Coordinates of C-alpha atoms (C1' of nucleotides) in Angstrom, one line a residue:
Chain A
X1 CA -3.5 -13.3 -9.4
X2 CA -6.5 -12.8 -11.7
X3 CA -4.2 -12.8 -14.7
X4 CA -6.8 -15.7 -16.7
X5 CA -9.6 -12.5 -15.2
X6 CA -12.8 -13.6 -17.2
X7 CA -15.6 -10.6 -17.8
X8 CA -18.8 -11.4 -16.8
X9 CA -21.3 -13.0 -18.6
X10 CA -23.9 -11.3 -19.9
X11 CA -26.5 -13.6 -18.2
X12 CA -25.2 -12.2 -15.1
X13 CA -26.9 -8.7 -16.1
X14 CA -30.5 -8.2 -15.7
X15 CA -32.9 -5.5 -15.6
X16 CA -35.9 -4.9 -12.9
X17 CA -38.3 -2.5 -13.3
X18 CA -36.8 1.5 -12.4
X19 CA -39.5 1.3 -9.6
X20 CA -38.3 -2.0 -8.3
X21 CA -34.9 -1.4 -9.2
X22 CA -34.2 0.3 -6.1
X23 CA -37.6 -0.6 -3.9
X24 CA -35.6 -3.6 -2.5
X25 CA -31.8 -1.4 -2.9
X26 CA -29.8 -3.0 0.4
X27 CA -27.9 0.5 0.5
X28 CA -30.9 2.7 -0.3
X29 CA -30.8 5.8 1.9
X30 CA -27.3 5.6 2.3
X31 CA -25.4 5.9 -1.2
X32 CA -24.9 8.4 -3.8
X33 CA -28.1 7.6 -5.4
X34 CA -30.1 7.6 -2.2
X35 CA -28.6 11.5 -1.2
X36 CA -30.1 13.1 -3.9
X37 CA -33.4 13.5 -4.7
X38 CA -36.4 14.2 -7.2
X39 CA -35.4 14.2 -11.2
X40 CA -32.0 13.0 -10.6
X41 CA -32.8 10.0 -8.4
X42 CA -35.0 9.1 -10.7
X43 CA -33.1 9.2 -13.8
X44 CA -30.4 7.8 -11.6
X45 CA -32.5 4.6 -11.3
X46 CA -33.7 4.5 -14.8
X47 CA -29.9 4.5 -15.6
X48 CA -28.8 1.4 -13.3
X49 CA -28.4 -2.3 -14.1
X50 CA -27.9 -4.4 -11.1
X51 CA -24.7 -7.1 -12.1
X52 CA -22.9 -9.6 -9.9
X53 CA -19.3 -10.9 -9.9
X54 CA -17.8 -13.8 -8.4
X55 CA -14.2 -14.0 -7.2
X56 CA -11.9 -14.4 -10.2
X57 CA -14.0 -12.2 -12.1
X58 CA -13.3 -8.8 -12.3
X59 CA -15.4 -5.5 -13.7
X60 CA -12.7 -3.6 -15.3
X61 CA -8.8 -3.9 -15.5
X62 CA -5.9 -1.3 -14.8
X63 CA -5.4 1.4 -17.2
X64 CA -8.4 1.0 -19.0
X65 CA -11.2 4.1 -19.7
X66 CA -14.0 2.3 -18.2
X67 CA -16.8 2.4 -20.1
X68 CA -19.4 2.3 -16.6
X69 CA -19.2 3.7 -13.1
X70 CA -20.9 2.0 -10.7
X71 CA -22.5 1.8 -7.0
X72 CA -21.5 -1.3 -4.8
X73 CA -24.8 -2.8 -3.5
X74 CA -23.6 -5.6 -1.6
X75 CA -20.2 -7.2 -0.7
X76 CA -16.8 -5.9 -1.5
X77 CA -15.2 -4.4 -4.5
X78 CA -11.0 -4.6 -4.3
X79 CA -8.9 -1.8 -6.5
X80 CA -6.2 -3.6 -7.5
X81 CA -2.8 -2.8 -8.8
X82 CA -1.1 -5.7 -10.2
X83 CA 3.0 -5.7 -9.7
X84 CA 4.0 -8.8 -11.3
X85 CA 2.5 -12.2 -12.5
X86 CA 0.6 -13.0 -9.3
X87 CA 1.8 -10.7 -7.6
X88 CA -0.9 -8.1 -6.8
X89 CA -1.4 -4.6 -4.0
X90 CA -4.5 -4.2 -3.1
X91 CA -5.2 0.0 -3.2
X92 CA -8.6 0.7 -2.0
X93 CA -11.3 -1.3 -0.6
X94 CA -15.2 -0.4 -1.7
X95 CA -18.1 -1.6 0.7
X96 CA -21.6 -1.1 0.4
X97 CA -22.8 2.1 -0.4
X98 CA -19.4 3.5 -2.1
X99 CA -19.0 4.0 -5.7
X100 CA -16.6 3.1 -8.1
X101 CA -15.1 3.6 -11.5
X102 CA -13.5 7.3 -13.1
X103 CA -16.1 9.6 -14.2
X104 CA -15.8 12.8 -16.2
X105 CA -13.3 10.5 -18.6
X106 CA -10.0 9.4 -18.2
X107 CA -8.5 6.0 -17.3
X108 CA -8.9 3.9 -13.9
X109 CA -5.3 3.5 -13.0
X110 CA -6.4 -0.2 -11.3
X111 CA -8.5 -2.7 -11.6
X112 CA -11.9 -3.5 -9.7
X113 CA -13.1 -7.1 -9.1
X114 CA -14.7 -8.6 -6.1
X115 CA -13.4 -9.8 -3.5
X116 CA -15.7 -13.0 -2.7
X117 CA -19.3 -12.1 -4.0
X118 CA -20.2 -8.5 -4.7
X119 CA -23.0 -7.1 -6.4
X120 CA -23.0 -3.5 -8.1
X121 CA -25.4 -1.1 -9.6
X122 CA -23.9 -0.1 -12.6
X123 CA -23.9 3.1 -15.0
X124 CA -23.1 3.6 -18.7
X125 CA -20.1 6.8 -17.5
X126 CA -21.4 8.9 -20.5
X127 CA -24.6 9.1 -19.6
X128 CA -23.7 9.4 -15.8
X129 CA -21.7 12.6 -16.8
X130 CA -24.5 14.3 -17.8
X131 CA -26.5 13.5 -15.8
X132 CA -23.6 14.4 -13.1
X133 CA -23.5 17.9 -15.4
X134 CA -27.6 18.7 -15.0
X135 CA -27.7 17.8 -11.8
X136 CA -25.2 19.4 -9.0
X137 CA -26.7 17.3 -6.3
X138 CA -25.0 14.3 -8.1
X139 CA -21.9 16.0 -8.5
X140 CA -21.6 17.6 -5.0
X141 CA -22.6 14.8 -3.3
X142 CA -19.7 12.5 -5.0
X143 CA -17.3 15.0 -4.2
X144 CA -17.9 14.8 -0.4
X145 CA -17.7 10.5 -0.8
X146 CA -14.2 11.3 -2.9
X147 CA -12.9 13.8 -0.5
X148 CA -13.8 11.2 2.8
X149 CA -12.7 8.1 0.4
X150 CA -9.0 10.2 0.0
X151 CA -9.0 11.3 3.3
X152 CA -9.2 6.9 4.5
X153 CA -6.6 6.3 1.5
X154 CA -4.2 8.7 3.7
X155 CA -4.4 7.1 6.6
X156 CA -4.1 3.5 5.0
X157 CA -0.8 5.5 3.5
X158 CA 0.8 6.9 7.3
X159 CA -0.5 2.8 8.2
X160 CA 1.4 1.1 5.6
X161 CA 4.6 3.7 5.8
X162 CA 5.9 3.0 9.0
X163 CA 4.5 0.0 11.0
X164 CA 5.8 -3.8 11.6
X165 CA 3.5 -7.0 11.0
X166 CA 1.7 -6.9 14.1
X167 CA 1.2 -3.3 14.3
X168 CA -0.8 -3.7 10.4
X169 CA -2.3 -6.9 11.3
X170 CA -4.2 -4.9 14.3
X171 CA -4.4 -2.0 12.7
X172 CA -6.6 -3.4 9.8
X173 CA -8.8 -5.8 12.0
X174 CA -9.5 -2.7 14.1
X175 CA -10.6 -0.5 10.9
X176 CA -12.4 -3.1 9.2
X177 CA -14.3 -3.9 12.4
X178 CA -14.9 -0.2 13.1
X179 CA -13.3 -1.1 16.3
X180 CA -12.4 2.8 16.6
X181 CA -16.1 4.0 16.1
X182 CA -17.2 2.3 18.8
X183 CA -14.3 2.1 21.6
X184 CA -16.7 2.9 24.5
X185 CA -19.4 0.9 23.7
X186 CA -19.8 -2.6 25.3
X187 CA -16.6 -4.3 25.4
X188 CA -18.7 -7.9 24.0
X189 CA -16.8 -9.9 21.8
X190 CA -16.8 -8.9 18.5
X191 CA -17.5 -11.2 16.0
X192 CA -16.3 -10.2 12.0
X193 CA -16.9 -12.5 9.2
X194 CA -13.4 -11.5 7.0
X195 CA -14.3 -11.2 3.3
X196 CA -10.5 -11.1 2.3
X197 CA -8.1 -15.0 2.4
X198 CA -5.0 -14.3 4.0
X199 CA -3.6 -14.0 0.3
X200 CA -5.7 -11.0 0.3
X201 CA -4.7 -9.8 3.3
X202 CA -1.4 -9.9 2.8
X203 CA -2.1 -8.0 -0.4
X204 CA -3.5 -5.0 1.6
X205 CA -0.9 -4.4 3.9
X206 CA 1.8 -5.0 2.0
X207 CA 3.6 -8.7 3.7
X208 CA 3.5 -12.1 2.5
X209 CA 0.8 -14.6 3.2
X210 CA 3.0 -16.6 6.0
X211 CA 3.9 -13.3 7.6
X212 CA -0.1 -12.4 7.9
X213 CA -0.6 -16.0 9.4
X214 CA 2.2 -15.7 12.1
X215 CA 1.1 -12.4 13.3
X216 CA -2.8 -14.5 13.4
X217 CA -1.3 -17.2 15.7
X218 CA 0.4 -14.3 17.7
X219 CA -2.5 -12.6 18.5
X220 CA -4.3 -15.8 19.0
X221 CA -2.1 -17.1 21.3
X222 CA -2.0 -13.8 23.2
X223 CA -5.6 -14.3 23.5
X224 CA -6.3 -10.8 22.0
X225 CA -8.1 -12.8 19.3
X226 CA -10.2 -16.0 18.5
X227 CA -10.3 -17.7 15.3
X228 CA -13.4 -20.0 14.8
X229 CA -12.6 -20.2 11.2
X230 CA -9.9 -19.0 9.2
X231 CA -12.1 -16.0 7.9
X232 CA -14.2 -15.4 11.5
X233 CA -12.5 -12.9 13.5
X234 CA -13.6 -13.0 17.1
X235 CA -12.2 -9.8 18.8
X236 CA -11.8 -11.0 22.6
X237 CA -9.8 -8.1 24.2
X238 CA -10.6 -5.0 21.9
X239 CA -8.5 -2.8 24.0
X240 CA -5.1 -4.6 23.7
X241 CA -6.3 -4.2 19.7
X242 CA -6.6 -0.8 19.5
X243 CA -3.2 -0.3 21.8
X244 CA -1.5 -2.9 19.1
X245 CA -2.2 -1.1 16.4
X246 CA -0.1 1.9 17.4
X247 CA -2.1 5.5 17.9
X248 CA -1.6 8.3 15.7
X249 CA -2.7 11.5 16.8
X250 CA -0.2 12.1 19.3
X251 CA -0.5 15.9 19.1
X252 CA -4.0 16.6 18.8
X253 CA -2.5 19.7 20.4
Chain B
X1 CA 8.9 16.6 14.1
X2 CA 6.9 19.6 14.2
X3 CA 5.9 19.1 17.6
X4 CA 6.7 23.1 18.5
X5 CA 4.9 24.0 15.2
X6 CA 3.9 27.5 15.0
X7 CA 1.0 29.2 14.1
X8 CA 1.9 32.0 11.3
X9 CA 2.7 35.3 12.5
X10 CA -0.2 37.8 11.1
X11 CA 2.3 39.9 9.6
X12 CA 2.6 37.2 6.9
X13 CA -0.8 37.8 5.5
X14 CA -1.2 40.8 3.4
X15 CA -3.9 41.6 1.2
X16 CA -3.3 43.1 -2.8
X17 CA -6.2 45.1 -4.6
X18 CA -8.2 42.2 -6.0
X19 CA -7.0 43.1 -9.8
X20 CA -3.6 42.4 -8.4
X21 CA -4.0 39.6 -6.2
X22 CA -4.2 37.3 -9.4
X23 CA -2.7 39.2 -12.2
X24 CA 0.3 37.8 -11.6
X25 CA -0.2 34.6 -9.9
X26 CA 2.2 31.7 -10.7
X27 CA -0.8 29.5 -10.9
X28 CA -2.9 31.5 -13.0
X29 CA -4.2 29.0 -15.2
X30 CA -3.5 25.7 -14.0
X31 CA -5.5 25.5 -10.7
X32 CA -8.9 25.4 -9.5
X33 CA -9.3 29.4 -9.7
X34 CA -8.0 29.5 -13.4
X35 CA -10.5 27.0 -14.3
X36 CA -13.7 28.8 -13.2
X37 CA -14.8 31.6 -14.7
X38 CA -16.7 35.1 -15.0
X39 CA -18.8 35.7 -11.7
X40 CA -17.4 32.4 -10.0
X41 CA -13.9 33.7 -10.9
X42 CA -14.0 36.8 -9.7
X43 CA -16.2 35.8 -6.7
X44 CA -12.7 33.9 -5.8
X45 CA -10.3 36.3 -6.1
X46 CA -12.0 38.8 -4.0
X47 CA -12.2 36.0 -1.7
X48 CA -7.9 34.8 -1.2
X49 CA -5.7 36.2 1.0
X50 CA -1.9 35.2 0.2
X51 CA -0.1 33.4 2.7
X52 CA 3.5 32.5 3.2
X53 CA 5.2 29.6 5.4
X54 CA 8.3 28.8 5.9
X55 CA 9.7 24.9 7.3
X56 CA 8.7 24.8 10.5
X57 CA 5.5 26.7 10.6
X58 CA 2.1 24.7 9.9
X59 CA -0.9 25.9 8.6
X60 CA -3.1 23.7 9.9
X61 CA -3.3 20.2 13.0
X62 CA -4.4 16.8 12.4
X63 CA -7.7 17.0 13.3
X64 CA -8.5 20.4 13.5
X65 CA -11.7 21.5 11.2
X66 CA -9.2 23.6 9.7
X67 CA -11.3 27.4 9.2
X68 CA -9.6 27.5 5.5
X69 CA -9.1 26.2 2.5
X70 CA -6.8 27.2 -0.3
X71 CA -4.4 26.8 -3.6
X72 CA -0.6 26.7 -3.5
X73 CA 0.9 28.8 -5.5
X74 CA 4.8 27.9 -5.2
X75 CA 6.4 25.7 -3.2
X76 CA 5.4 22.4 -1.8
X77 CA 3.2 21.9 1.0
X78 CA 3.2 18.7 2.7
X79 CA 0.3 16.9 4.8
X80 CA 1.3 14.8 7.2
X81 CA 0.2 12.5 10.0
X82 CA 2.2 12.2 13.7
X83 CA 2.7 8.8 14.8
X84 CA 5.1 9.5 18.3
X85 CA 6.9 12.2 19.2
X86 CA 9.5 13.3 16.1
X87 CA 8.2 10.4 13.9
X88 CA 5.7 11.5 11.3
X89 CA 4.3 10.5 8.1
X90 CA 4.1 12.0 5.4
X91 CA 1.0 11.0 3.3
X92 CA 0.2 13.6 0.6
X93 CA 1.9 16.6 -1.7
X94 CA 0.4 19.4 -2.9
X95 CA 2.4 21.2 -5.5
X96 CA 1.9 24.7 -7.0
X97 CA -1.5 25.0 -8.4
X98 CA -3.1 22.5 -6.1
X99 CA -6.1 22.4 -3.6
X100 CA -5.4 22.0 0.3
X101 CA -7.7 21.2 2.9
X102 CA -11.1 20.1 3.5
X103 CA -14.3 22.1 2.2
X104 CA -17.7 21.2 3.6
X105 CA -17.0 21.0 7.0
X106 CA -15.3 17.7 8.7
X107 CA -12.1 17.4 10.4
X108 CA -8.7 17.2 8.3
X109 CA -7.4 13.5 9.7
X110 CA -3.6 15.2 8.8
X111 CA -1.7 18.4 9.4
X112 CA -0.8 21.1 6.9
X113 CA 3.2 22.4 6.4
X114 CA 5.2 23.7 4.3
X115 CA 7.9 22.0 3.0
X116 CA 10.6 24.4 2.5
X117 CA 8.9 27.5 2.1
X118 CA 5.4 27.8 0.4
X119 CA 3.1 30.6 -0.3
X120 CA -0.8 30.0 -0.8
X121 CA -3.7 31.8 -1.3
X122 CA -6.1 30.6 1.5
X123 CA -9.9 31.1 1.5
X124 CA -12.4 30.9 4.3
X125 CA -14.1 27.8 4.3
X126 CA -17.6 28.9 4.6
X127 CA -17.3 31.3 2.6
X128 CA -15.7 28.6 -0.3
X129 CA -18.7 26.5 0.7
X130 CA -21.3 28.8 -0.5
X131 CA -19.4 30.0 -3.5
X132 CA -19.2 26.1 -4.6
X133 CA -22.6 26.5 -3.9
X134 CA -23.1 29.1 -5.7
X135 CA -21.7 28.1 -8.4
X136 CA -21.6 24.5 -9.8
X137 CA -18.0 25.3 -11.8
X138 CA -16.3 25.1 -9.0
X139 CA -17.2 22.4 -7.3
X140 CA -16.7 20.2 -10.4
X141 CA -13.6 21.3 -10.7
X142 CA -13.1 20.5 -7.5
X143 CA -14.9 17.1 -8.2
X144 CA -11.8 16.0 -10.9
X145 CA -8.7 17.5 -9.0
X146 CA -9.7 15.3 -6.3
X147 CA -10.3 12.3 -8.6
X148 CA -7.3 12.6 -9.6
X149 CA -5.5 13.3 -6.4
X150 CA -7.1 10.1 -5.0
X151 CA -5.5 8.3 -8.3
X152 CA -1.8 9.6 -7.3
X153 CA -2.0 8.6 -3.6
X154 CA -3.3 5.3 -4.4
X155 CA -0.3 4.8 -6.9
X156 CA 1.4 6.0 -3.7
X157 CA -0.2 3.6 -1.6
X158 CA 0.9 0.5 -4.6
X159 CA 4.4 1.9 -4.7
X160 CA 4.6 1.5 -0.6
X161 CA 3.0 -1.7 -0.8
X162 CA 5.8 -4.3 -1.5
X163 CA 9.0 -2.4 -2.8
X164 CA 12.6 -2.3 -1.4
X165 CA 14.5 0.6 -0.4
X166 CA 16.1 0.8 -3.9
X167 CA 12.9 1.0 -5.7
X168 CA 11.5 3.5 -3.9
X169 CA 13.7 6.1 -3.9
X170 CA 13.9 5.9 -7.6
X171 CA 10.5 5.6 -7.7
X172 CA 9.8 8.6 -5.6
X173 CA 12.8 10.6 -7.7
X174 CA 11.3 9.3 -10.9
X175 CA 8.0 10.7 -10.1
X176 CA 9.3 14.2 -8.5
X177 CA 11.5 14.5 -11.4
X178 CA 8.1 13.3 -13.7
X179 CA 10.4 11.3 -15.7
X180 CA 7.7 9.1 -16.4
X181 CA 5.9 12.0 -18.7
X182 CA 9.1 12.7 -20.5
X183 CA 9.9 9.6 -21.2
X184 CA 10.8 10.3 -24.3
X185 CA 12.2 13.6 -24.2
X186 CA 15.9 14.3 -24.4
X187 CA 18.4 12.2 -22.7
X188 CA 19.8 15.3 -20.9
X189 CA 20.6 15.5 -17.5
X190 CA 17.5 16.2 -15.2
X191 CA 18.3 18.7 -12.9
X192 CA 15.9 18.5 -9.6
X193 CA 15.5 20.5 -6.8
X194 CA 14.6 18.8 -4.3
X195 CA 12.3 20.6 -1.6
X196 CA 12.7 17.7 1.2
X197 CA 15.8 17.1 3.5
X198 CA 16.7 13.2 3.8
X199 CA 14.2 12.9 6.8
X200 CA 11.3 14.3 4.8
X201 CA 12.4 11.7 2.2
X202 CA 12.3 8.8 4.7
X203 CA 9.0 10.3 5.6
X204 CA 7.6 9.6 2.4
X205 CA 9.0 6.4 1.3
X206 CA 8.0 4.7 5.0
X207 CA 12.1 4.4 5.5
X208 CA 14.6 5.5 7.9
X209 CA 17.0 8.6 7.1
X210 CA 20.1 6.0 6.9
X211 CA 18.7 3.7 4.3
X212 CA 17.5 6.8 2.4
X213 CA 21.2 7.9 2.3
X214 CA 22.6 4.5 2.0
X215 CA 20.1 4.3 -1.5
X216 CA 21.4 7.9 -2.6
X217 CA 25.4 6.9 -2.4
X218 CA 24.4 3.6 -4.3
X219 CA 22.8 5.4 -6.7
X220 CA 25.5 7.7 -7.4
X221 CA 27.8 5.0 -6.8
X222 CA 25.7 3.3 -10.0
X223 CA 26.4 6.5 -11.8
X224 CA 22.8 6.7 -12.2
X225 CA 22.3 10.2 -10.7
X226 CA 24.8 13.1 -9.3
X227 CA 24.4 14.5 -6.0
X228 CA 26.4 18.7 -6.6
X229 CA 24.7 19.2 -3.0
X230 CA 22.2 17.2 -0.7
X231 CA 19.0 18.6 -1.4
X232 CA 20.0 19.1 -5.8
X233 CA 19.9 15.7 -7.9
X234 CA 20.9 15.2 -11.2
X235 CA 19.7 12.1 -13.4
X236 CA 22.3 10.8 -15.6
X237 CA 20.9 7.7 -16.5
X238 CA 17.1 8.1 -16.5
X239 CA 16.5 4.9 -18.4
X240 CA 18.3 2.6 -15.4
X241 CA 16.3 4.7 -12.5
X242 CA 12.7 4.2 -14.4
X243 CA 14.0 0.3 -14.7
X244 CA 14.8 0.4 -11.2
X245 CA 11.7 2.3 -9.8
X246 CA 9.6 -1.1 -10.8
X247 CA 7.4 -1.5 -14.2
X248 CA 3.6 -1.7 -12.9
X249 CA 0.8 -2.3 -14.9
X250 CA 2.3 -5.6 -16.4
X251 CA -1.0 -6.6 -17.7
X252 CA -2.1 -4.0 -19.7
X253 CA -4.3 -6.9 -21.3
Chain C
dC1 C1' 36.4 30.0 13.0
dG2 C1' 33.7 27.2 16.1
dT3 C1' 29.3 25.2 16.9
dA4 C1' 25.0 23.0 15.5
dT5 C1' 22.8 20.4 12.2
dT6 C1' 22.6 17.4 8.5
dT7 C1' 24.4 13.7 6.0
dT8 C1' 27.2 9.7 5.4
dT9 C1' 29.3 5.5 6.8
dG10 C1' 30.0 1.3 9.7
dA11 C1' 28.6 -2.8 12.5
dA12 C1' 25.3 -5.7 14.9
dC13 C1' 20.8 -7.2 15.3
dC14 C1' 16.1 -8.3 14.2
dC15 C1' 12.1 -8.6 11.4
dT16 C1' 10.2 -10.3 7.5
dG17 C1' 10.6 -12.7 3.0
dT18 C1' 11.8 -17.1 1.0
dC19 C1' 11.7 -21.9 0.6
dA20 C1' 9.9 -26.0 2.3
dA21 C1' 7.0 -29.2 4.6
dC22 C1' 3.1 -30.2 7.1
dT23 C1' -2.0 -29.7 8.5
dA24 C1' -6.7 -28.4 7.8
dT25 C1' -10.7 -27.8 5.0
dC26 C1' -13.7 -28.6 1.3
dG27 C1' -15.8 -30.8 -2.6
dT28 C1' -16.0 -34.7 -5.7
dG29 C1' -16.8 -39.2 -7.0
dG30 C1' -16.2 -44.1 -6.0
Chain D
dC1 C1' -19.2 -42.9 4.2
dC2 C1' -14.6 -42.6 3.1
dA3 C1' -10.8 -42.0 0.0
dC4 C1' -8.8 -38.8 -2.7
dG5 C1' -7.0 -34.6 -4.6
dA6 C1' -7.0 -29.7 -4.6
dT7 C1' -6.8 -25.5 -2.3
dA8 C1' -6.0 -22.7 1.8
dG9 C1' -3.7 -22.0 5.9
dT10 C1' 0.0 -23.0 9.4
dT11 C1' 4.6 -23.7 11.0
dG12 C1' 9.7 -24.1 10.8
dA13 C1' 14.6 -22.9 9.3
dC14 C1' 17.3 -19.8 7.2
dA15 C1' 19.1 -15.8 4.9
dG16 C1' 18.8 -10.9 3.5
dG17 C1' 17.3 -6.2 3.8
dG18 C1' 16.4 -2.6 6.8
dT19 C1' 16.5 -0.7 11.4
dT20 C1' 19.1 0.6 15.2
dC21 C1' 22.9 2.4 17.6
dA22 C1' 27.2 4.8 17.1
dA23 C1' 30.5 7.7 15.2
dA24 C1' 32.7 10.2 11.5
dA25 C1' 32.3 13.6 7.7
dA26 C1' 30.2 17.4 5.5
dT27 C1' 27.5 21.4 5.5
dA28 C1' 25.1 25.4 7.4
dC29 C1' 25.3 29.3 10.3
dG30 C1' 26.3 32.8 13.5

DNA sequence: CGTATTTTTGAACCCTGTCAACTATCGTGG
DNA sequence: CCACGATAGTTGACAGGGTTCAAAAATACG
């Protein structure tokens, strides 16, 4: 899909102030860099350059030893895995908050562009490792994000093993809306703006783009959905949603 | 499947002198323990208790804030998530040498099992937790065997993605036999073990036991590998299963 | 040696991929 | 403002791969 992948302009890189740089930070408080404290935040933000990418672009491709890590700031960062010409699997999903790219060396086994308009906070990876190696908070704190971020890669796995169209389809409008998190609260509409086409989609859970629109219309017409726009989700009856999308956890013994 | 899962009989955990207990560990070396060193080290060993499981016995629920951590040091041990009654996937692997379960409090969203039989040396958590604490060495260590565990499942989660039956079993045999690394190595017949019964197998690869079988009699039928008994595999023709298990990374760029 | 379990094989059905055509949406320029 | 083309999404028909159900064969085990 982005085979003709074009890096991103250096234009598209630009440096605020360090006390600026993360003054106005829409995930300050609530990403690696806002966990730790003192020295290391600080010479955390003295290391950051803010960049954004636009659709086709991409920050990095598969196999390569990335020369930055990074912190999503906005929007959403896709891990690819490319198959074939055009023909790509979406492996992991970075929001807000999360961070991407291999420290401590070693190649990125996928690629990372954005999926509609993302902006990042980026790091030169050398000088993140040491700063990783002086201070522990940095390390420790990316090793809980990694341990949660495998953790929601194993449940996409059991997801993607051993569930038909509709059960996916439901399964990932219910985790993307958080549907889960909040089961007993107020049974409103929810409305979610999709960042993902249905090309996309189809990508992440593994079907074709017609398949992903069928199972749409299905739930449409089974009014467990409404679709204002072909990337506006409205969730009308949550609970058929969550019952769609097959419960694990049988034996919580 | 392991829906009358077991909890380990005590008599199964039995404690050596601490100069023992690693002295002749098969993993001595390779995993997180033989990584660390002096103080850290030692501060580990005095910590493990060895464990031993055999098939249907679990170490641990989905769920559960499991009161351990620990190493494998032979056999496999398989984590796996329950999706009805007898159907269960199995998301992740841990071979000899590698880390199981969940440090720093949280749940563990799967369940813990041997595959086979599979002896570990189990720590208790809080106890792990303010070693890693303690000392930095361990939780970095910890840091990259995670990184790269979070690598493997999401080639995992590509491989899932959009292959056929055929593709992943040689895919999954390719990987278990790591063909891949000894690519160039001797054309000999690989001999595998396999630790996994045909329903394990299906487990994995998100298929049914029939198809499974159906892809191991075309396979042999192929003269591409040899079956002596169910569970031992030998690959003739390792060049035709790599070609069949699915080239990725087409654009290396 | 007989029973239980696992594995293999067969046949019918159904879901999903494929190919194709149609519709909707959006931006551009006349 | 509308015509136009380009892109994205929807819908239909059909075929193929995989599941399901069923039964035979092979293996493990007491």
């Amino acid at each position: 899909m982005n085979v003709a992948a074009l890096q991103v302009p250096e234009s598209a890189v630009y440096r605020p102030s360090p006390q600026d740089a993360c003054r106005d930070c829409p995930v300050r408080g609530n990403a690696l860099c806002g966990a730790v404290t003192g020295e290391a935040r600080d010479a955390l933000a003295a290391l950051g350059r803010r960049k954004r990418i636009t659709e086709p672009a991409s920050l990095s491709w598969e196999g390569e030893t990335s020369p930055h890590v990074g912190i999503v700031r906005s929007g959403i960062v896709k891990l690819t895995v490319s198959r074939a010409l055009g023909d790509e699997q979406i492996v992991g999903i970075a929001r807000a908050g999360e961070f991407i790219g291999r420290p401590f060396g070693g190649t990125v086994p996928y690629g990372l562009g954005a999926a509609g308009t993302a902006e990042v906070c980026i790091f030169p990876r050398d000088a993140f490792d040491r700063l990783a190696g002086i201070h522990s908070a940095i390390g420790h704190e990316l090793l809980t994000s990694t341990l949660a971020e495998l953790d929601r890669t194993r449940r996409w796995l059991g997801m993607l093993g051993k569930k038909n169209a509709e059960q996916k389809l439901a399964a990932f409008l219910a985790e993307f809306g958080e549907l889960r998190l909040h089961a007993d609260a107020g049974l409103d509409p929810v409305v979610m703006e999709l960042p993902f086409n249905r090309q996309q989609i189809a990508d992440i859970l593994g079907l074709t783009i017609e398949t992903v629109s069928r199972q749409f219309t299905w739930l449409r017409r089974r009014k467990i959905i409404e679709l204002p726009t072909s990337k506006c989700v409205v969730v009308i009856d949550r609970d058929a949603l969550l019952a769609l999308s097959g419960e694990c956890n049988v034996s919580r013994h």
